[in-house]
Amino acid sequence: MSFTVQEIATALGAAAAGNTALTIRAAAEPADAGPDELAMAMTPAYAETLGRGQARAAMLWPEADWQAMGLEAAIFAPRPRLAMAGLTRMLDRGQNFDSGIHPSAVIDPSAELAGDVIIGAFCVIGPRARIGAGSVIGPHCMIGTDAAIGAAALLRDHVSIGARVRIGDRFIAQPGARIGGDGFSFVTPEISGAEMARKTMGDQGETQAQAWLRIHSLGAVRIGDDVEVGANSTIDNGTIRDTEIGRGTKLDSLVQVGHNVRVGEDCLLCAQAGVGGSTRIGNSVVLGGQSGVADNVTVGDRVIATGATKILSNVPEGRVMMGYPAVKMDGFTETYKILRRLPRLARDLDALKKAVFKPNPNE
Amino acid sequence: MSFTVQEIATALGAAAAGNTALTIRAAAEPADAGPDELAMAMTPAYAETLGRGQARAAMLWPEADWQAMGLEAAIFAPRPRLAMAGLTRMLDRGQNFDSGIHPSAVIDPSAELAGDVIIGAFCVIGPRARIGAGSVIGPHCMIGTDAAIGAAALLRDHVSIGARVRIGDRFIAQPGARIGGDGFSFVTPEISGAEMARKTMGDQGETQAQAWLRIHSLGAVRIGDDVEVGANSTIDNGTIRDTEIGRGTKLDSLVQVGHNVRVGEDCLLCAQAGVGGSTRIGNSVVLGGQSGVADNVTVGDRVIATGATKILSNVPEGRVMMGYPAVKMDGFTETYKILRRLPRLARDLDALKKAVFKPNPNE
Amino acid sequence: MSFTVQEIATALGAAAAGNTALTIRAAAEPADAGPDELAMAMTPAYAETLGRGQARAAMLWPEADWQAMGLEAAIFAPRPRLAMAGLTRMLDRGQNFDSGIHPSAVIDPSAELAGDVIIGAFCVIGPRARIGAGSVIGPHCMIGTDAAIGAAALLRDHVSIGARVRIGDRFIAQPGARIGGDGFSFVTPEISGAEMARKTMGDQGETQAQAWLRIHSLGAVRIGDDVEVGANSTIDNGTIRDTEIGRGTKLDSLVQVGHNVRVGEDCLLCAQAGVGGSTRIGNSVVLGGQSGVADNVTVGDRVIATGATKILSNVPEGRVMMGYPAVKMDGFTETYKILRRLPRLARDLDALKKAVFKPNPNE
């Protein structure tokens, strides 16, 4: 894979300068770059390390003085991360999976695979499963009965797609993603301590220990177009209807989405985030790493939960949330500053008490 | 799969009314229900959406006016989630795995499989492993040397059961569950900074950086009857004896149970909960989503930890816990309310200081 | 597998006493020990339970009165966990994987496997992958194109090693570990609400909802010697350069390491810990269970984060951290003590306000 500097600039819609016929085979950090690698030096701090590498061409910020950096050519990126999206798409060598259908794969005769689908070694494709045109299914994947995957999917290895799961186009699943495990839903014959504590905000009352009865998952999972699911993440089946992930939403590694959850469009769920059962997440929501949303709550559009935030109740649209329990970020910051002053406040209070309630020495 | 309204009511021990000979093929939310689907409308709010679907029969609350809702038949569920357990068990279509032993499976000749066991494609069954009657092992499972699984198990795909793990009857494992990875246990030749900090509550003293030596896991995992383990959850081997999960306990997705832990009976460990090494969890304990329990502590029977609670020390039986570090829920709530008032309290304190310690204008 | 008491003592560099020719076949807790098992009784509390088992030999603390315990032989361990490391290594029966290369494995002809490598059933080894001498690759593993694993590795089952990942010697991976999933990196065409909130500490301004563009991972993962990765843990590929894990570092189960992260040497990342993208972790750092480190921060050498600590900004070397957001442990403890007194402080403040600002009864 190689491109000229000009080809890359054109693909990115970016300006270029110098010897734009120079051939580029890969991207590199400035200090590591070889002579045919494009150095990513989109800030002055990165550009200062160009001298430690051998780059002849670099991606720079607009109006950077590329010639003073000793470069032969440059591409100018007004929005660096946007340029990275275009560039990395061009240079991605991917996993290099074999083409065709591996002879070891076990494919039910009733499965419908588009003509150009790639199926890796040791895949299992169940009855009536459907896989759209141009999709690549890596080794060790399991596609269940009646599951449907759209066009141009990329499943890495060891991915599970349960029975009756339906997925849109351009789906990406990282290794070990599990779509369509059963929901976690149990009930006791009589009211349980956990139910009672929930109603009373903390008191289990006279409830007795009981065995749990399982509520089975009759629903599956429905996923829109352009969704990505990270390594070892899990999305559980719904109870009666499907759990839903909206178009354009991306899940990082080790994310959990519970049964009946509805996640909207264009959300980001960062690593180890979790969403409790039957919760509704709006569009363009960002859940930071290790954040959590309780079950049965509603999170509005464009809400942002910073890392490790725990949302325990409904959040109106547009809020930036932080803390456990989550509050608006500015409220969290204000409280937190006072918290840090608490030891001094406590001492001040003691001094005040002494001054105001001082024992009368004459009595 | 289909049942009459009467058959369902009888199986649930519930009362029915109307044309109970009506045939039901599936359950559905009221607004989505087709004419042969039973609408789940166990609250008035759900019942109001019946008109948007085509249901002719519904599961309702006792004494609901089913005829006014335009229904032909109804089942009355005094405890809705309990009825859901029975109904979903009847209507669960499952994963539809093939029957028999798939010819691709690699089964050690010394393994003992009951006659009717189902083994999916690409399974590996180790020497002397035993699998009980009626068990279903999905594709891509690994059952280790000397492992034992009881009767009527259901393992979805990609499940790992390590060597010497012993599991009771009616075990359920969701995709990617890992039972019997090695415990995480390391030691330095001399006392380490972490050990020192633990003893001194925060001071590493003069300890030096050192390499870690591995403590191997000689124990395995022992699991009682009627246990379920969620997708991509992990239960580690014990060091000398087995890690233990008691009868009737259920683990959600992405849960971690460390080495030597003993979890009692009838517990619920919700998604992404974690239990540190050598900790003891009583019976009928509920650990909410993303909650954690430190290593080497004891959690009494019937303790409930709400979502994201972090238990760092022993908890007596029956407590409802919240917070990080976890405290009793009512104490958490009281402190939390004051926390929200902290900015005002700090202002009040400033005003008091000014009033009490005011500079004497005459001096 | 069996050893005499003397052989074990010699291997551990420990003193022994009594009939050191006694044969030991396994280790056990004192109360469970059979006559040919070595009882682990390294504290008086454990030794008191010796009578409930049948042990004839025990591992004890120095100068313990073994004869009064009714033992025939004893080994004395000055540092119990260190002795455990040596002993458990000797007695580890492991997973008992088959030797040789399983005929079902799909191995690219260009892969380079050392002569004595063990490859389990249903493994996939990609083009030009290299596996060093003495390595054991369990069933269902996927080793990607151009990946390299050093000598003496042990991969349990279902492990994923992505394309171009490079790993040192003596690597251990527990079941379901995922090395080299793609990083989680997205950008919007125009500035997004999340970017704006980050800059303004909480205000999304007039930003609009937009679709996410993917930044592909051109880098892979580079791992030093003597690293262990726990069950279902995930280490993501770097964007331009590799994500790095230093020599001697150990990851527990369900740990997440984001793209571009550099973890130093001899670190411990306990279960469910997470490290955000581009963060730098020093040497000999301990991240407790469920702890997290934000993206783009630097954590110095020998930092210890206790369980559930959330590090949101840079931490200088040697600190012991606790809380969310993380602060020094002694500061956390001080603040926490006052927090517990808050309800009383609030009442005191009310009393002061009444006393100081009392309404004048004469007005």
Tab-separated table of N, CA, C and O in Angstrom, chain A residues 60-94:
chain	number	residue	atom	x	y	z
A	60	LEU	N	1.070	18.634	9.019
A	60	LEU	CA	1.331	19.774	9.908
A	60	LEU	C	0.067	20.602	10.101
A	60	LEU	O	-0.934	20.383	9.419
A	61	TRP	N	0.139	21.576	10.986
A	61	TRP	CA	-0.956	22.524	11.143
A	61	TRP	C	-0.873	23.596	10.035
A	61	TRP	O	0.195	23.766	9.436
A	62	PRO	N	-1.974	24.270	9.752
A	62	PRO	CA	-1.966	25.259	8.667
A	62	PRO	C	-0.911	26.339	8.930
A	62	PRO	O	-0.739	26.767	10.072
A	63	GLU	N	-0.225	26.727	7.878
A	63	GLU	CA	0.788	27.792	7.934
A	63	GLU	C	2.045	27.417	8.700
A	63	GLU	O	2.870	28.283	9.010
A	64	ALA	N	2.226	26.142	9.018
A	64	ALA	CA	3.486	25.710	9.627
A	64	ALA	C	4.615	25.912	8.626
A	64	ALA	O	4.432	25.731	7.416
A	65	ASP	N	5.781	26.268	9.121
A	65	ASP	CA	6.926	26.534	8.240
A	65	ASP	C	7.668	25.222	7.974
A	65	ASP	O	8.679	24.913	8.590
A	66	TRP	N	7.126	24.453	7.017
A	66	TRP	CA	7.624	23.099	6.765
A	66	TRP	C	9.057	23.098	6.260
A	66	TRP	O	9.820	22.170	6.534
A	67	GLN	N	9.429	24.138	5.511
A	67	GLN	CA	10.780	24.136	4.966
A	67	GLN	C	11.816	24.321	6.076
A	67	GLN	O	12.848	23.655	6.094
A	68	ALA	N	11.470	25.170	7.053
A	68	ALA	CA	12.388	25.357	8.182
A	68	ALA	C	12.563	24.077	8.992
A	68	ALA	O	13.525	23.932	9.735
A	69	MET	N	11.615	23.148	8.844
A	69	MET	CA	11.716	21.866	9.569
A	69	MET	C	12.555	20.856	8.794
A	69	MET	O	12.705	19.709	9.223
A	70	GLY	N	13.053	21.265	7.634
A	70	GLY	CA	13.890	20.361	6.839
A	70	GLY	C	13.090	19.323	6.062
A	70	GLY	O	13.619	18.285	5.664
A	71	LEU	N	11.803	19.575	5.853
A	71	LEU	CA	10.964	18.613	5.131
A	71	LEU	C	10.980	18.885	3.636
A	71	LEU	O	11.231	20.010	3.197
A	72	GLU	N	10.690	17.837	2.860
A	72	GLU	CA	10.563	17.995	1.423
A	72	GLU	C	9.123	18.264	0.999
A	72	GLU	O	8.879	18.756	-0.102
A	73	ALA	N	8.187	17.864	1.852
A	73	ALA	CA	6.775	18.045	1.494
A	73	ALA	C	5.939	18.092	2.764
A	73	ALA	O	6.376	17.621	3.820
A	74	ALA	N	4.762	18.671	2.644
A	74	ALA	CA	3.890	18.777	3.815
A	74	ALA	C	2.428	18.779	3.404
A	74	ALA	O	2.081	19.198	2.293
A	75	ILE	N	1.589	18.275	4.304
A	75	ILE	CA	0.128	18.371	4.165
A	75	ILE	C	-0.353	19.177	5.377
A	75	ILE	O	0.167	19.000	6.478
A	76	PHE	N	-1.330	20.059	5.142
A	76	PHE	CA	-1.783	20.948	6.228
A	76	PHE	C	-3.192	20.550	6.662
A	76	PHE	O	-4.113	20.515	5.851
A	77	ALA	N	-3.321	20.281	7.964
A	77	ALA	CA	-4.591	19.756	8.493
A	77	ALA	C	-5.207	20.757	9.445
A	77	ALA	O	-4.749	20.885	10.573
A	78	PRO	N	-6.270	21.451	9.032
A	78	PRO	CA	-6.866	22.444	9.932
A	78	PRO	C	-7.497	21.798	11.165
A	78	PRO	O	-7.505	22.394	12.234
A	79	ARG	N	-8.025	20.596	11.033
A	79	ARG	CA	-8.613	19.903	12.192
A	79	ARG	C	-7.893	18.563	12.289
A	79	ARG	O	-8.272	17.569	11.624
A	80	PRO	N	-6.873	18.473	13.142
A	80	PRO	CA	-5.961	17.329	13.095
A	80	PRO	C	-6.650	15.968	13.188
A	80	PRO	O	-6.359	15.065	12.405
A	81	ARG	N	-7.549	15.817	14.162
A	81	ARG	CA	-8.153	14.494	14.332
A	81	ARG	C	-9.036	14.125	13.145
A	81	ARG	O	-9.175	12.944	12.816
A	82	LEU	N	-9.597	15.124	12.498
A	82	LEU	CA	-10.381	14.833	11.302
A	82	LEU	C	-9.469	14.321	10.183
A	82	LEU	O	-9.794	13.355	9.481
A	83	ALA	N	-8.306	14.955	10.052
A	83	ALA	CA	-7.343	14.470	9.066
A	83	ALA	C	-6.893	13.050	9.397
A	83	ALA	O	-6.705	12.212	8.512
A	84	MET	N	-6.748	12.777	10.698
A	84	MET	CA	-6.361	11.428	11.127
A	84	MET	C	-7.385	10.397	10.692
A	84	MET	O	-7.020	9.267	10.338
A	85	ALA	N	-8.658	10.756	10.762
A	85	ALA	CA	-9.693	9.815	10.350
A	85	ALA	C	-9.491	9.424	8.889
A	85	ALA	O	-9.472	8.236	8.534
A	86	GLY	N	-9.303	10.434	8.039
A	86	GLY	CA	-9.125	10.146	6.620
A	86	GLY	C	-7.842	9.379	6.335
A	86	GLY	O	-7.829	8.383	5.587
A	87	LEU	N	-6.770	9.838	6.958
A	87	LEU	CA	-5.468	9.226	6.699
A	87	LEU	C	-5.411	7.779	7.180
A	87	LEU	O	-4.932	6.887	6.475
A	88	THR	N	-5.889	7.544	8.392
A	88	THR	CA	-5.803	6.178	8.922
A	88	THR	C	-6.707	5.223	8.152
A	88	THR	O	-6.399	4.043	8.036
A	89	ARG	N	-7.803	5.737	7.609
A	89	ARG	CA	-8.645	4.866	6.785
A	89	ARG	C	-7.879	4.426	5.540
A	89	ARG	O	-7.934	3.270	5.129
A	90	MET	N	-7.122	5.373	4.936
A	90	MET	CA	-6.359	5.039	3.728
A	90	MET	C	-5.254	4.024	4.014
A	90	MET	O	-4.972	3.163	3.185
A	91	LEU	N	-4.613	4.144	5.177
A	91	LEU	CA	-3.394	3.370	5.440
A	91	LEU	C	-3.635	2.119	6.280
A	91	LEU	O	-2.699	1.384	6.596
A	92	ASP	N	-4.888	1.869	6.649
A	92	ASP	CA	-5.192	0.720	7.512
A	92	ASP	C	-4.928	-0.588	6.768
A	92	ASP	O	-5.553	-0.865	5.748
A	93	ARG	N	-3.999	-1.387	7.293
A	93	ARG	CA	-3.729	-2.689	6.677
A	93	ARG	C	-4.666	-3.771	7.193
A	93	ARG	O	-4.673	-4.887	6.694
A	94	GLY	N	-5.415	-3.473	8.231
A	94	GLY	CA	-6.423	-4.415	8.722
A	94	GLY	C	-5.830	-5.715	9.230
A	94	GLY	O	-4.647	-5.792	9.556
